[in-house]
Coordinates of C-alpha atoms (C1' of nucleotides) in Angstrom, one line a residue:
Chain A
X9 CA 0.0 0.0 0.0
X10 CA 2.5 2.5 -1.1
X11 CA 0.1 5.1 -2.2
X12 CA 0.5 8.5 -0.7
X13 CA -2.3 10.7 -1.3
X14 CA -1.5 11.8 2.2
X15 CA 0.4 14.9 1.4
X16 CA 3.9 14.9 2.8
X17 CA 3.7 18.4 4.0
X18 CA 5.9 20.5 6.2
X19 CA 4.1 21.2 9.5
X20 CA 3.8 24.8 8.6
X21 CA 2.5 25.8 12.0
X22 CA 2.0 29.5 11.3
X23 CA 3.8 31.6 13.9
X24 CA 1.7 33.7 16.2
X25 CA 0.9 37.3 15.6
X26 CA 1.9 38.1 19.1
X27 CA 5.4 36.8 18.5
X28 CA 5.8 39.1 15.5
X29 CA 4.3 42.0 17.3
X30 CA 6.9 41.6 20.0
X31 CA 9.7 41.2 17.4
X32 CA 8.5 44.3 15.5
X33 CA 8.4 46.3 18.7
X34 CA 11.9 45.3 19.6
X35 CA 12.9 46.3 16.1
X36 CA 11.7 49.8 16.7
X37 CA 13.1 50.0 20.2
X38 CA 15.0 47.4 22.2
X39 CA 13.4 46.9 25.6
X40 CA 12.7 44.5 28.4
X41 CA 9.8 42.1 28.7
X42 CA 8.4 44.4 31.4
X43 CA 8.5 47.4 29.1
X44 CA 6.9 45.5 26.3
X45 CA 4.1 44.4 28.5
X46 CA 3.5 48.0 29.5
X47 CA 3.4 49.0 25.9
X48 CA 1.0 46.3 25.0
X49 CA -1.4 47.1 27.8
X50 CA -1.3 50.8 27.1
X51 CA -1.8 50.6 23.3
X52 CA -4.2 48.8 20.9
X53 CA -1.5 46.2 20.6
X54 CA -3.4 44.8 23.6
X55 CA -5.5 43.2 20.8
X56 CA -2.8 40.6 20.6
X57 CA -2.8 39.9 24.4
X58 CA -1.0 41.7 27.1
X59 CA -0.8 39.0 29.8
X60 CA 2.6 38.0 31.2
X61 CA 1.7 34.4 30.7
X62 CA 1.6 35.1 27.0
X63 CA 4.4 37.6 26.6
X64 CA 7.2 36.0 28.5
X65 CA 6.8 32.6 26.9
X66 CA 6.6 34.2 23.5
X67 CA 9.8 36.1 24.2
X68 CA 11.5 32.9 25.2
X69 CA 10.4 31.2 22.0
X70 CA 11.9 34.0 20.0
X71 CA 15.1 33.7 22.0
X72 CA 15.3 29.9 21.5
X73 CA 15.0 30.5 17.8
X74 CA 17.8 32.9 17.9
X75 CA 15.7 35.8 16.7
X76 CA 16.3 38.0 19.7
X77 CA 19.1 38.4 22.3
X78 CA 19.8 40.3 25.4
X79 CA 21.9 43.4 24.8
X80 CA 25.1 42.8 26.7
X81 CA 26.7 45.7 28.5
X82 CA 24.0 46.4 30.9
X83 CA 24.0 42.9 32.3
X84 CA 23.6 42.2 36.0
X85 CA 23.6 45.7 37.4
X86 CA 20.9 47.5 39.3
X87 CA 17.5 45.8 38.6
X88 CA 17.2 42.5 37.1
X89 CA 15.7 43.6 33.8
X90 CA 17.0 42.3 30.5
X91 CA 16.9 44.5 27.5
X92 CA 16.3 42.5 24.4
X93 CA 16.9 43.3 20.7
X94 CA 16.6 41.4 17.4
X95 CA 19.5 39.5 16.1
X96 CA 20.6 39.5 12.4
X97 CA 18.6 36.3 11.9
X98 CA 15.6 37.9 13.7
X99 CA 15.8 40.9 11.4
X100 CA 15.8 38.6 8.4
X101 CA 12.9 36.6 9.6
X102 CA 11.0 39.7 10.3
X103 CA 11.6 41.1 6.9
X104 CA 10.4 37.8 5.4
X105 CA 7.3 38.0 7.4
X106 CA 6.6 41.5 6.3
X107 CA 7.2 40.7 2.6
X108 CA 5.4 37.3 2.5
X109 CA 2.6 36.9 -0.1
X110 CA -1.0 37.8 0.9
X111 CA -3.0 34.7 0.9
X112 CA -6.7 34.0 0.9
X113 CA -6.4 32.4 4.3
X114 CA -5.0 35.6 5.7
X115 CA -8.2 37.3 4.7
X116 CA -10.6 34.6 5.7
X117 CA -9.2 34.4 9.2
X118 CA -9.3 38.1 9.7
X119 CA -7.2 41.0 8.6
X120 CA -5.4 41.6 11.9
X121 CA -2.2 39.8 10.9
X122 CA -2.0 41.8 7.6
X123 CA -2.7 45.1 9.2
X124 CA -0.1 44.3 11.9
X125 CA 2.4 43.7 9.1
X126 CA 1.7 47.0 7.5
X127 CA 2.1 48.8 10.8
X128 CA 5.7 47.7 11.1
X129 CA 6.7 48.4 7.5
X130 CA 7.8 52.0 7.8
X131 CA 11.6 52.0 7.8
X132 CA 11.9 48.3 7.4
X133 CA 10.9 47.9 3.7
X134 CA 10.9 50.3 0.8
X135 CA 7.9 52.4 -0.1
X136 CA 7.5 50.5 -3.4
X137 CA 7.1 47.3 -1.4
X138 CA 4.6 48.9 0.9
X139 CA 2.5 50.0 -2.0
X140 CA 2.7 46.5 -3.6
X141 CA 1.6 45.0 -0.3
X142 CA -1.4 47.3 0.0
X143 CA -2.4 46.6 -3.6
X144 CA -2.3 42.8 -3.0
X145 CA -4.1 43.2 0.3
X146 CA -6.8 45.2 -1.5
X147 CA -7.1 42.6 -4.3
X148 CA -7.3 39.7 -1.9
X149 CA -10.0 41.4 0.1
X150 CA -11.9 42.2 -3.2
X151 CA -11.7 38.6 -4.3
X152 CA -13.0 37.3 -1.0
X153 CA -15.7 39.9 -1.0
X154 CA -16.9 38.8 -4.4
X155 CA -17.0 35.2 -3.1
X156 CA -19.2 36.2 -0.2
X157 CA -21.5 38.3 -2.3
X158 CA -22.0 35.4 -4.6
X159 CA -22.7 33.1 -1.7
X160 CA -25.2 35.6 -0.3
X161 CA -27.1 35.8 -3.6
X162 CA -27.4 32.0 -3.7
X163 CA -28.3 31.4 -0.1
X164 CA -30.1 34.5 0.9
X165 CA -33.6 33.0 0.7
X166 CA -32.6 30.2 3.1
X167 CA -31.1 32.6 5.6
X168 CA -32.8 34.0 8.7
X169 CA -33.1 37.8 9.1
X170 CA -30.3 38.0 11.7
X171 CA -28.3 35.6 9.6
X172 CA -28.4 38.0 6.8
X173 CA -27.7 40.9 9.0
X174 CA -24.6 39.2 10.4
X175 CA -23.5 38.4 7.0
X176 CA -23.8 42.0 5.9
X177 CA -21.7 43.0 8.8
X178 CA -18.9 41.0 7.3
X179 CA -19.4 42.5 3.9
X180 CA -19.4 46.0 5.1
X181 CA -16.3 45.4 7.1
X182 CA -14.5 44.2 4.0
X183 CA -15.8 47.1 1.9
X184 CA -14.5 49.5 4.5
X185 CA -11.1 47.8 4.3
X186 CA -11.0 48.2 0.5
X187 CA -11.8 51.9 0.7
X188 CA -9.2 52.3 3.4
X189 CA -6.6 50.5 1.3
X190 CA -7.3 52.8 -1.7
X191 CA -7.0 55.8 0.6
X192 CA -3.7 54.5 2.0
X193 CA -2.3 54.0 -1.5
X194 CA -3.2 57.6 -2.4
X195 CA -1.5 58.8 0.8
X196 CA 1.6 56.8 -0.1
X197 CA 1.7 58.2 -3.7
X198 CA 1.4 61.7 -2.4
X199 CA 4.7 61.2 -0.8
X200 CA 8.4 61.2 -1.5
X201 CA 8.2 59.9 -5.0
X202 CA 9.7 62.5 -7.4
X203 CA 7.6 60.8 -10.1
X204 CA 4.5 62.9 -9.3
X205 CA 2.4 63.0 -12.4
X206 CA 0.8 66.3 -11.8
X207 CA 0.9 68.6 -14.8
Chain B
X27 CA 0.7 26.9 56.2
X28 CA -3.0 26.5 55.9
X29 CA -3.5 29.7 54.0
X30 CA -5.4 29.6 50.8
X31 CA -5.0 32.6 48.9
X32 CA -5.4 30.2 46.1
X33 CA -8.6 31.6 44.8
X34 CA -11.2 29.0 44.6
X35 CA -12.5 30.5 41.4
X36 CA -14.3 29.2 38.5
X37 CA -11.7 29.1 35.8
X38 CA -13.8 31.2 33.6
X39 CA -12.1 30.0 30.5
X40 CA -14.4 31.6 27.9
X41 CA -15.9 28.9 25.8
X42 CA -14.8 28.9 22.2
X43 CA -16.8 30.5 19.4
X44 CA -16.5 27.3 17.4
X45 CA -18.4 25.4 20.1
X46 CA -21.2 27.9 20.0
X47 CA -21.2 28.0 16.3
X48 CA -21.7 24.2 16.3
X49 CA -24.3 24.3 19.0
X50 CA -26.2 27.0 17.1
X51 CA -26.1 25.1 13.9
X52 CA -27.5 22.0 15.6
X53 CA -30.2 24.3 17.0
X54 CA -31.3 25.1 13.5
X55 CA -30.9 21.6 12.1
X56 CA -29.7 18.5 13.9
X57 CA -27.0 16.8 12.0
X58 CA -23.9 14.6 12.2
X59 CA -20.3 15.8 12.7
X60 CA -19.7 15.0 9.1
X61 CA -22.6 17.2 7.9
X62 CA -21.4 20.0 10.2
X63 CA -18.0 19.8 8.7
X64 CA -19.4 20.1 5.2
X65 CA -21.4 23.1 6.2
X66 CA -18.5 24.7 7.8
X67 CA -16.2 24.3 4.8
X68 CA -18.8 25.4 2.4
X69 CA -19.9 28.6 4.2
X70 CA -18.3 31.6 5.8
X71 CA -18.5 29.7 9.1
X72 CA -15.2 28.4 7.9
X73 CA -13.9 31.5 9.6
X74 CA -14.3 29.4 12.8
X75 CA -12.3 26.5 11.5
X76 CA -13.4 23.6 9.5
X77 CA -10.8 21.0 10.3
X78 CA -12.0 17.6 11.7
X79 CA -9.3 18.0 14.4
X80 CA -11.2 21.0 15.7
X81 CA -14.8 20.0 15.1
X82 CA -14.9 16.5 16.5
X83 CA -13.2 17.3 19.8
X84 CA -15.5 20.4 20.1
X85 CA -18.5 18.2 19.6
X86 CA -17.3 15.7 22.2
X87 CA -16.8 18.6 24.7
X88 CA -20.4 19.7 24.1
X89 CA -21.6 16.2 24.7
X90 CA -19.6 15.8 27.9
X91 CA -21.2 18.9 29.2
X92 CA -24.6 17.5 28.3
X93 CA -25.4 20.2 25.8
X94 CA -25.9 17.9 22.9
X95 CA -27.0 14.3 22.5
X96 CA -27.4 11.8 19.7
X97 CA -30.9 11.5 18.5
X98 CA -31.9 7.9 19.3
X99 CA -34.1 6.1 16.8
X100 CA -31.7 6.1 13.9
X101 CA -29.0 4.5 15.9
X102 CA -26.8 1.8 14.4
X103 CA -28.3 1.3 11.0
X104 CA -26.7 1.9 7.6
X105 CA -23.8 4.2 7.9
X106 CA -22.1 4.9 11.2
X107 CA -23.2 8.5 11.3
X108 CA -24.6 10.0 14.5
X109 CA -27.1 12.7 14.2
X110 CA -26.8 15.2 17.1
X111 CA -29.1 17.7 18.6
X112 CA -29.1 20.1 21.5
X113 CA -30.5 19.0 24.9
X114 CA -32.7 21.1 27.1
X115 CA -29.6 22.2 29.0
X116 CA -27.9 23.0 25.7
X117 CA -30.7 25.2 24.7
X118 CA -30.6 27.0 28.0
X119 CA -26.8 27.5 27.7
X120 CA -27.2 28.7 24.2
X121 CA -29.8 31.3 25.1
X122 CA -27.6 32.5 27.9
X123 CA -24.8 33.0 25.5
X124 CA -27.0 34.8 23.1
X125 CA -28.3 37.2 25.8
X126 CA -25.1 37.8 27.7
X127 CA -24.0 41.4 28.1
X128 CA -21.8 43.0 25.5
X129 CA -18.4 43.7 27.1
X130 CA -15.5 46.0 26.1
X131 CA -13.4 42.8 25.9
X132 CA -15.7 41.4 23.2
X133 CA -15.0 44.5 21.1
X134 CA -11.3 44.7 21.7
X135 CA -10.7 41.1 20.8
X136 CA -12.7 41.4 17.6
X137 CA -16.4 41.5 16.8
X138 CA -16.6 38.0 15.4
X139 CA -18.1 36.5 18.5
X140 CA -20.7 39.2 18.7
X141 CA -21.7 38.9 15.1
X142 CA -21.9 35.2 15.5
X143 CA -24.3 35.6 18.3
X144 CA -26.5 37.9 16.2
X145 CA -26.5 35.4 13.4
X146 CA -28.2 32.8 15.5
X147 CA -30.8 35.1 17.3
X148 CA -33.6 34.8 14.8
X149 CA -36.2 32.4 16.2
X150 CA -34.3 31.9 19.5
X151 CA -34.9 35.3 21.1
X152 CA -37.5 38.0 20.8
X153 CA -37.1 40.9 18.4
X154 CA -37.0 43.3 21.3
X155 CA -34.0 41.5 22.6
X156 CA -32.3 41.5 19.2
X157 CA -32.8 45.2 19.0
X158 CA -31.4 45.7 22.5
X159 CA -28.4 43.6 21.6
X160 CA -27.7 45.7 18.5
X161 CA -27.9 48.9 20.5
X162 CA -25.5 47.7 23.1
X163 CA -23.2 46.4 20.5
X164 CA -23.3 49.7 18.7
X165 CA -22.7 51.6 22.0
X166 CA -19.7 49.4 23.0
X167 CA -18.1 49.9 19.6
X168 CA -18.7 53.7 19.8
X169 CA -17.1 53.8 23.2
X170 CA -14.0 51.8 22.0
X171 CA -13.8 54.0 18.9
X172 CA -13.7 57.1 21.0
X173 CA -10.9 55.6 23.1
X174 CA -8.9 54.9 20.0
X175 CA -9.4 58.3 18.5
X176 CA -8.2 59.8 21.7
X177 CA -5.2 57.6 21.7
X178 CA -4.5 58.6 18.1
X179 CA -4.6 62.3 18.8
X180 CA -2.1 61.8 21.7
X181 CA 0.3 59.5 19.9
X182 CA 0.0 60.4 16.3
X183 CA 3.2 62.5 16.2
X184 CA 5.2 59.6 17.6
X185 CA 3.8 57.0 15.1
X186 CA 5.3 56.0 11.8
X187 CA 3.3 56.5 8.5
X188 CA 2.3 52.8 8.2
X189 CA 1.6 52.7 11.9
X190 CA -0.9 55.5 11.4
X191 CA -2.3 53.8 8.4
X192 CA -2.8 50.5 10.2
X193 CA -4.4 52.3 13.0
X194 CA -6.8 54.0 10.7
X195 CA -7.7 50.7 9.2
X196 CA -9.0 49.7 12.7
X197 CA -10.9 53.0 13.1
X198 CA -12.6 52.6 9.7
X199 CA -13.6 49.0 10.5
X200 CA -15.3 50.2 13.7
X201 CA -17.0 53.1 12.0
X202 CA -18.3 50.7 9.4
X203 CA -19.7 48.4 12.1
X204 CA -21.5 51.3 13.8
X205 CA -23.1 52.3 10.5
X206 CA -24.1 48.7 9.9
X207 CA -25.6 48.4 13.4
X208 CA -27.7 51.5 12.8
X209 CA -28.9 50.1 9.5
X210 CA -29.7 46.8 11.1
X211 CA -31.8 48.5 13.7
X212 CA -33.7 50.4 11.1
X213 CA -34.4 47.1 9.3
X214 CA -35.6 45.5 12.5
X215 CA -37.9 48.4 13.3
X216 CA -39.4 48.3 9.8
X217 CA -40.7 44.8 10.7
X218 CA -43.4 42.9 12.4
X219 CA -44.0 45.4 15.2
X220 CA -47.6 46.5 14.9
X221 CA -46.4 49.6 16.7
X222 CA -45.3 51.2 13.4
X223 CA -45.4 54.9 13.9
X224 CA -46.1 55.8 10.3
X225 CA -49.0 58.3 10.1
Chain C
dA18 C1' 11.0 47.6 58.8
dG19 C1' 7.3 47.1 55.8
dG20 C1' 4.7 48.0 51.7
dT21 C1' 4.8 49.0 46.9
dT22 C1' 6.4 48.6 42.4
dC23 C1' 9.7 46.3 39.4
dA24 C1' 10.6 42.2 36.8
dT25 C1' 10.2 37.6 35.3
dG26 C1' 8.3 33.7 35.4
dT27 C1' 5.3 28.9 36.1
dA28 C1' 1.4 25.5 36.3
dA29 C1' -2.9 23.9 34.8
dC30 C1' -6.0 24.2 31.4
dC31 C1' -8.3 24.7 26.9
dC32 C1' -8.3 24.9 22.3
dG33 C1' -6.9 24.9 17.3
dT34 C1' -3.5 23.0 13.6
dT35 C1' -1.3 19.5 10.8
dA36 C1' -0.9 15.2 9.7
dC37 C1' -2.3 10.7 9.9
dA38 C1' -5.3 6.4 11.1
dT39 C1' -9.1 3.4 10.5
dG40 C1' -12.9 1.1 9.3
dA41 C1' -17.2 0.8 6.7
dT42 C1' -20.0 1.5 2.6
dT43 C1' -20.9 2.5 -2.0
dT44 C1' -19.7 2.6 -6.9
dC45 C1' -17.6 0.9 -11.0
Chain D
dG21 C1' -13.1 -6.7 -5.4
dA22 C1' -10.6 -2.1 -5.9
dA23 C1' -11.1 2.7 -5.5
dA24 C1' -13.3 6.4 -3.9
dT25 C1' -16.0 8.4 -0.4
dC26 C1' -18.2 8.4 4.1
dA27 C1' -17.5 9.1 8.9
dT28 C1' -15.1 9.6 13.0
dG29 C1' -11.4 10.1 15.2
dT30 C1' -6.2 10.7 17.5
dA31 C1' -1.3 12.4 18.5
dA32 C1' 1.9 15.9 18.7
dC33 C1' 2.4 20.4 18.9
dG34 C1' 2.0 25.5 19.5
dG35 C1' 0.2 28.9 21.9
dG36 C1' -3.1 31.7 24.8
dT37 C1' -5.7 32.3 29.6
dT38 C1' -6.2 32.6 34.5
dA39 C1' -4.1 32.5 38.6
dC40 C1' -0.2 32.4 41.5
dA41 C1' 4.9 32.6 42.9
dT42 C1' 9.1 34.9 43.8
dG43 C1' 12.6 37.9 44.7
dA44 C1' 14.8 42.1 44.4
dA45 C1' 14.9 47.3 44.6
dC46 C1' 12.9 51.5 46.2
dC47 C1' 10.2 54.5 49.3
dT48 C1' 8.9 56.3 53.8

DNA sequence: AGGTTCATGTAACCCGTTACATGATTTC
DNA sequence: GAAATCATGTAACGGGTTACATGAACCT
């Protein structure tokens, strides 16, 4: 029975958004776990959890992967705090995460991960790449939206009133994201580029 | 050392949306795990996972809690499939979930759970309760939106361009949900109620 | 000296993911 | 009677939650 329809696939175990959020934050400003926690509780990054039981383990995972390291120098003096910063490998991994293709799955499971990526792009990737990302984000959302609209047309009659309302909530959310992406692209274009096409 | 600071508390471990999605679906139409899986893959319910590794364990948890049971009668005949349906306790638990208060946390962590609740309300709770739910959903979103706008005003200058853009994506999403909730309320009002106030 | 805040963790639990297993029943 | 499909599961893993634990530094 040597027939393998069973895909031999590589346990692709999607890393968590929290991990990348931490890594990105350290990118912008090396700090201790405690500092990060404060930042996460005080900002909308709280969306990705702010409990020590999530943050410290996540930091240790990043360290075990060699993506972050304690900055030496200020080792065991004064308080016990450990300032962390990304390693070269960490910076590479982060960049790869930022530049990865936008998949349908990313959209179906919620745009949070994608928006998080965008948030950290300034300074880490070139404006051209940011624009490309926004365009493919917009296109992926559009494609999914069209899928859903088609589904709605087909099933509408079998759906309850609140079922339809809930569905429309999703549609409106996606439409808002498309408009936002267009707007963001205009803002990007209005910048830096000396290629302005105004007469 | 007989001191129990160890809070004897009820591990409030928020039940998963997937569980309630399954329970709600069984509410509308008793079916087997296999059927549910097909439904979940074929509809936007896929948002809450459609893998057998999630669905079957979730169903077993529901059964262990006594919230669902196999419908007798069609026991071990033909295929091995087991049709499941909610028990009385399951119906009670489901109603409680539908009618629970809308918290800030529900909004911060994403509106999915709330929208899922709405989707299952038709037929299970009275229109008045649906309207009340929509109003408190809208109000909770408004409150959180105001928080975020305030945060933006305070921090804007310290944020990067893409940071700001990402932030605005969130704001626009929330604004869209508020508009949608208003629209949904109007739709509800335009219905059934003999109390129509048209002259 | 005693309480507060700093700072980092851990244990138990629940839940989803990927990948694979296993039989039974149609269908050709 | 072989292949596809039906139908239900399991094992290993990653990772988040709640609730505590612990010790050191600082303040008064």
